[in-house]
């Protein structure tokens, strides 16, 4: 089983990738969670076990480092070689911010078509319907300096966080979020998908969210992330929310995106991750 999850940031990719990776381990015995492999720069290093299965060692991410074309080619050659020569099950997530306007990975010359073109690969698109709530989630993550809330973490009192929207500080990010929203819709229409997930449909229980896709051959897992809080609670405790709503509407209108991202309803009853040949729409 190979899962490739493509999504905007702040849509639950960590929760989904952890759940699918751990359930795949339970069913097939092995799955390497590659996280955001294409976001990391430097050499692609890995180790193998006695069964020729591999675990990647991810180099540290450096925002200020720009890979050379030679480094990109070398890394992608090695990644393709790994996929050809090792029976690897993996879970990989790619955020839209890692793509350019031509749907090419910015720091990689990896062809997404090649990643998707494998009988064991399940391409998954994850989106958040409420785009304003997605940006508010980023503001809270910034003030917490924590982008994932794990199952063992105590949910903070949102009022105590003193989160706020600052037009000077945050307008650039707001524009970037609008652009990635358009990009995700374009990706949706460009490729075929084994599964399309709406963030708002996730209940936070991996067995309920995904167990049936593994023929219910899974057991509960705890190493998982959870949502910060409810939409209204986050809005009520965000300083300058009215200003944010005004700016969001202005930016959305300029870039031609909607506040609520709507995609056709996906029939999850046909999803079966235990099959080698994925069902695609």
CSV table of N, CA, C and O in Angstrom, one decimal, residues 68-122:
chain,number,residue,atom,x,y,z
A,68,UNK,N,20.3,22.8,-6.0
A,68,UNK,CA,20.8,23.0,-7.4
A,68,UNK,C,20.0,21.9,-8.2
A,68,UNK,O,19.5,21.0,-7.7
A,69,UNK,N,20.0,22.2,-9.6
A,69,UNK,CA,19.4,21.2,-10.5
A,69,UNK,C,20.0,19.8,-10.3
A,69,UNK,O,19.4,18.8,-10.4
A,70,UNK,N,21.4,19.8,-10.2
A,70,UNK,CA,22.1,18.5,-10.0
A,70,UNK,C,21.6,17.8,-8.8
A,70,UNK,O,21.5,16.6,-8.8
A,71,UNK,N,21.4,18.5,-7.7
A,71,UNK,CA,21.0,17.9,-6.4
A,71,UNK,C,19.6,17.4,-6.6
A,71,UNK,O,19.3,16.3,-6.1
A,72,UNK,N,18.7,18.1,-7.3
A,72,UNK,CA,17.4,17.6,-7.5
A,72,UNK,C,17.4,16.3,-8.3
A,72,UNK,O,16.7,15.4,-8.0
A,73,UNK,N,18.2,16.4,-9.4
A,73,UNK,CA,18.2,15.2,-10.3
A,73,UNK,C,18.8,14.0,-9.5
A,73,UNK,O,18.2,12.9,-9.7
A,74,UNK,N,19.8,14.2,-8.7
A,74,UNK,CA,20.4,13.1,-8.0
A,74,UNK,C,19.4,12.5,-7.0
A,74,UNK,O,19.3,11.3,-6.8
A,75,UNK,N,18.7,13.4,-6.3
A,75,UNK,CA,17.8,12.9,-5.3
A,75,UNK,C,16.6,12.1,-5.9
A,75,UNK,O,16.2,11.1,-5.4
A,76,UNK,N,16.1,12.7,-7.0
A,76,UNK,CA,15.0,12.0,-7.7
A,76,UNK,C,15.4,10.7,-8.3
A,76,UNK,O,14.6,9.8,-8.4
A,77,UNK,N,16.6,10.7,-8.9
A,77,UNK,CA,17.1,9.4,-9.4
A,77,UNK,C,17.1,8.3,-8.4
A,77,UNK,O,16.7,7.2,-8.6
A,78,UNK,N,17.6,8.7,-7.2
A,78,UNK,CA,17.7,7.7,-6.1
A,78,UNK,C,16.3,7.3,-5.6
A,78,UNK,O,16.1,6.2,-5.3
A,79,UNK,N,15.4,8.3,-5.5
A,79,UNK,CA,14.1,8.0,-5.1
A,79,UNK,C,13.4,7.0,-6.1
A,79,UNK,O,12.7,6.0,-5.7
A,80,UNK,N,13.5,7.3,-7.4
A,80,UNK,CA,12.9,6.4,-8.4
A,80,UNK,C,13.6,5.0,-8.3
A,80,UNK,O,12.9,4.0,-8.5
A,81,UNK,N,14.9,4.9,-8.1
A,81,UNK,CA,15.6,3.7,-7.9
A,81,UNK,C,15.1,2.9,-6.7
A,81,UNK,O,14.9,1.7,-6.8
A,82,UNK,N,14.8,3.6,-5.7
A,82,UNK,CA,14.3,2.9,-4.5
A,82,UNK,C,12.9,2.3,-4.7
A,82,UNK,O,12.6,1.2,-4.4
A,83,UNK,N,12.1,3.1,-5.4
A,83,UNK,CA,10.7,2.6,-5.7
A,83,UNK,C,10.7,1.4,-6.6
A,83,UNK,O,9.9,0.5,-6.5
A,84,UNK,N,11.7,1.3,-7.5
A,84,UNK,CA,11.8,0.2,-8.4
A,84,UNK,C,12.4,-1.1,-7.8
A,84,UNK,O,11.9,-2.2,-8.0
A,85,UNK,N,13.3,-0.9,-6.8
A,85,UNK,CA,14.1,-2.0,-6.3
A,85,UNK,C,13.7,-2.5,-5.0
A,85,UNK,O,14.1,-3.6,-4.5
A,86,UNK,N,12.8,-1.8,-4.3
A,86,UNK,CA,12.5,-2.2,-2.9
A,86,UNK,C,10.9,-2.3,-2.8
A,86,UNK,O,10.2,-1.5,-3.3
A,87,UNK,N,10.5,-3.4,-2.1
A,87,UNK,CA,9.1,-3.6,-1.9
A,87,UNK,C,8.6,-2.7,-0.8
A,87,UNK,O,8.2,-3.1,0.3
A,88,UNK,N,8.5,-1.4,-1.1
A,88,UNK,CA,8.3,-0.4,0.0
A,88,UNK,C,6.8,0.0,0.0
A,88,UNK,O,6.2,0.4,-1.0
A,89,UNK,N,6.2,-0.1,1.2
A,89,UNK,CA,4.9,0.6,1.4
A,89,UNK,C,5.2,1.9,2.1
A,89,UNK,O,5.9,2.0,3.1
A,90,UNK,N,4.6,3.0,1.6
A,90,UNK,CA,4.8,4.3,2.3
A,90,UNK,C,3.6,5.1,2.3
A,90,UNK,O,2.6,4.9,1.5
A,91,UNK,N,3.6,6.1,3.1
A,91,UNK,CA,2.6,7.2,3.2
A,91,UNK,C,3.4,8.5,3.0
A,91,UNK,O,4.3,8.8,3.8
A,92,UNK,N,3.0,9.3,2.1
A,92,UNK,CA,3.7,10.5,1.7
A,92,UNK,C,2.7,11.7,1.6
A,92,UNK,O,1.6,11.5,1.0
A,93,UNK,N,3.0,12.8,2.2
A,93,UNK,CA,2.1,13.9,2.1
A,93,UNK,C,2.8,15.1,1.3
A,93,UNK,O,4.0,15.3,1.6
A,94,UNK,N,2.0,15.8,0.5
A,94,UNK,CA,2.6,16.9,-0.3
A,94,UNK,C,1.6,18.0,-0.2
A,94,UNK,O,0.4,17.9,-0.5
A,95,UNK,N,2.0,19.2,0.3
A,95,UNK,CA,1.2,20.3,0.4
A,95,UNK,C,1.2,21.2,-0.9
A,95,UNK,O,2.2,21.2,-1.6
A,96,UNK,N,0.1,21.8,-1.2
A,96,UNK,CA,0.1,22.6,-2.4
A,96,UNK,C,1.1,23.7,-2.5
A,96,UNK,O,1.5,24.1,-3.6
A,97,UNK,N,1.6,24.2,-1.3
A,97,UNK,CA,2.6,25.2,-1.3
A,97,UNK,C,3.9,24.7,-1.9
A,97,UNK,O,4.8,25.5,-2.2
A,98,UNK,N,4.1,23.4,-2.0
A,98,UNK,CA,5.3,22.8,-2.6
A,98,UNK,C,5.2,22.7,-4.1
A,98,UNK,O,6.2,22.3,-4.8
A,99,UNK,N,4.1,23.1,-4.7
A,99,UNK,CA,3.9,23.1,-6.2
A,99,UNK,C,4.1,24.5,-6.7
A,99,UNK,O,3.8,25.5,-6.0
A,100,UNK,N,4.6,24.6,-8.0
A,100,UNK,CA,4.5,25.9,-8.6
A,100,UNK,C,3.2,26.0,-9.4
A,100,UNK,O,2.4,25.1,-9.4
A,101,UNK,N,3.1,27.1,-10.2
A,101,UNK,CA,1.8,27.3,-10.9
A,101,UNK,C,1.6,26.3,-12.0
A,101,UNK,O,0.4,26.2,-12.5
A,102,UNK,N,2.6,25.6,-12.4
A,102,UNK,CA,2.5,24.6,-13.4
A,102,UNK,C,2.3,23.2,-12.9
A,102,UNK,O,2.5,22.2,-13.6
A,103,UNK,N,2.0,23.1,-11.5
A,103,UNK,CA,1.8,21.8,-10.8
A,103,UNK,C,3.1,21.0,-10.8
A,103,UNK,O,3.0,19.8,-10.8
A,104,UNK,N,4.2,21.6,-10.8
A,104,UNK,CA,5.5,21.0,-10.7
A,104,UNK,C,6.1,21.2,-9.3
A,104,UNK,O,6.0,22.3,-8.8
A,105,UNK,N,6.6,20.2,-8.6
A,105,UNK,CA,7.2,20.4,-7.3
A,105,UNK,C,8.3,21.3,-7.4
A,105,UNK,O,9.2,21.1,-8.2
A,106,UNK,N,8.3,22.3,-6.5
A,106,UNK,CA,9.3,23.4,-6.6
A,106,UNK,C,10.7,23.0,-6.4
A,106,UNK,O,11.6,23.4,-7.1
A,107,UNK,N,11.0,22.1,-5.4
A,107,UNK,CA,12.3,21.7,-5.2
A,107,UNK,C,12.6,20.3,-5.6
A,107,UNK,O,13.3,19.5,-5.0
A,108,UNK,N,11.9,19.9,-6.7
A,108,UNK,CA,12.0,18.5,-7.2
A,108,UNK,C,11.6,18.5,-8.7
A,108,UNK,O,10.8,19.3,-9.1
A,109,UNK,N,12.3,17.7,-9.4
A,109,UNK,CA,11.8,17.5,-10.8
A,109,UNK,C,11.0,16.2,-10.9
A,109,UNK,O,10.8,15.7,-12.0
A,110,UNK,N,10.6,15.7,-9.8
A,110,UNK,CA,9.8,14.4,-9.7
A,110,UNK,C,8.5,14.7,-10.4
A,110,UNK,O,7.8,15.7,-10.2
A,111,UNK,N,8.2,13.8,-11.3
A,111,UNK,CA,6.9,13.8,-12.0
A,111,UNK,C,5.8,13.2,-11.2
A,111,UNK,O,5.9,12.0,-10.9
A,112,UNK,N,4.8,13.9,-10.8
A,112,UNK,CA,3.7,13.4,-10.0
A,112,UNK,C,3.0,12.2,-10.7
A,112,UNK,O,2.6,11.3,-10.1
A,113,UNK,N,2.9,12.3,-12.0
A,113,UNK,CA,2.3,11.2,-12.8
A,113,UNK,C,3.0,9.9,-12.5
A,113,UNK,O,2.4,8.8,-12.4
A,114,UNK,N,4.4,9.9,-12.4
A,114,UNK,CA,5.1,8.7,-12.1
A,114,UNK,C,4.8,8.2,-10.7
A,114,UNK,O,4.8,7.0,-10.5
A,115,UNK,N,4.7,9.1,-9.8
A,115,UNK,CA,4.3,8.7,-8.4
A,115,UNK,C,3.0,8.0,-8.4
A,115,UNK,O,2.7,7.0,-7.7
A,116,UNK,N,2.0,8.6,-9.1
A,116,UNK,CA,0.7,8.0,-9.1
A,116,UNK,C,0.5,6.8,-9.9
A,116,UNK,O,-0.4,5.9,-9.7
A,117,UNK,N,1.4,6.6,-10.9
A,117,UNK,CA,1.3,5.5,-11.9
A,117,UNK,C,1.9,4.2,-11.3
A,117,UNK,O,2.9,3.7,-11.8
A,118,UNK,N,1.2,3.6,-10.4
A,118,UNK,CA,1.7,2.4,-9.8
A,118,UNK,C,0.4,1.6,-9.2
A,118,UNK,O,-0.4,2.3,-8.6
A,119,UNK,N,0.3,0.4,-9.5
A,119,UNK,CA,-0.9,-0.4,-9.1
A,119,UNK,C,-1.1,-0.4,-7.6
A,119,UNK,O,-2.2,-0.7,-7.2
A,120,UNK,N,-0.1,-0.2,-6.8
A,120,UNK,CA,-0.2,-0.2,-5.4
A,120,UNK,C,-0.4,1.2,-4.8
A,120,UNK,O,-0.4,1.4,-3.5
A,121,UNK,N,-0.4,2.2,-5.6
A,121,UNK,CA,-0.5,3.6,-5.1
A,121,UNK,C,-1.9,4.1,-5.1
A,121,UNK,O,-2.7,4.0,-6.0
A,122,UNK,N,-2.3,4.7,-3.9
A,122,UNK,CA,-3.6,5.3,-3.7
A,122,UNK,C,-3.4,6.8,-3.6
A,122,UNK,O,-3.0,7.3,-2.6
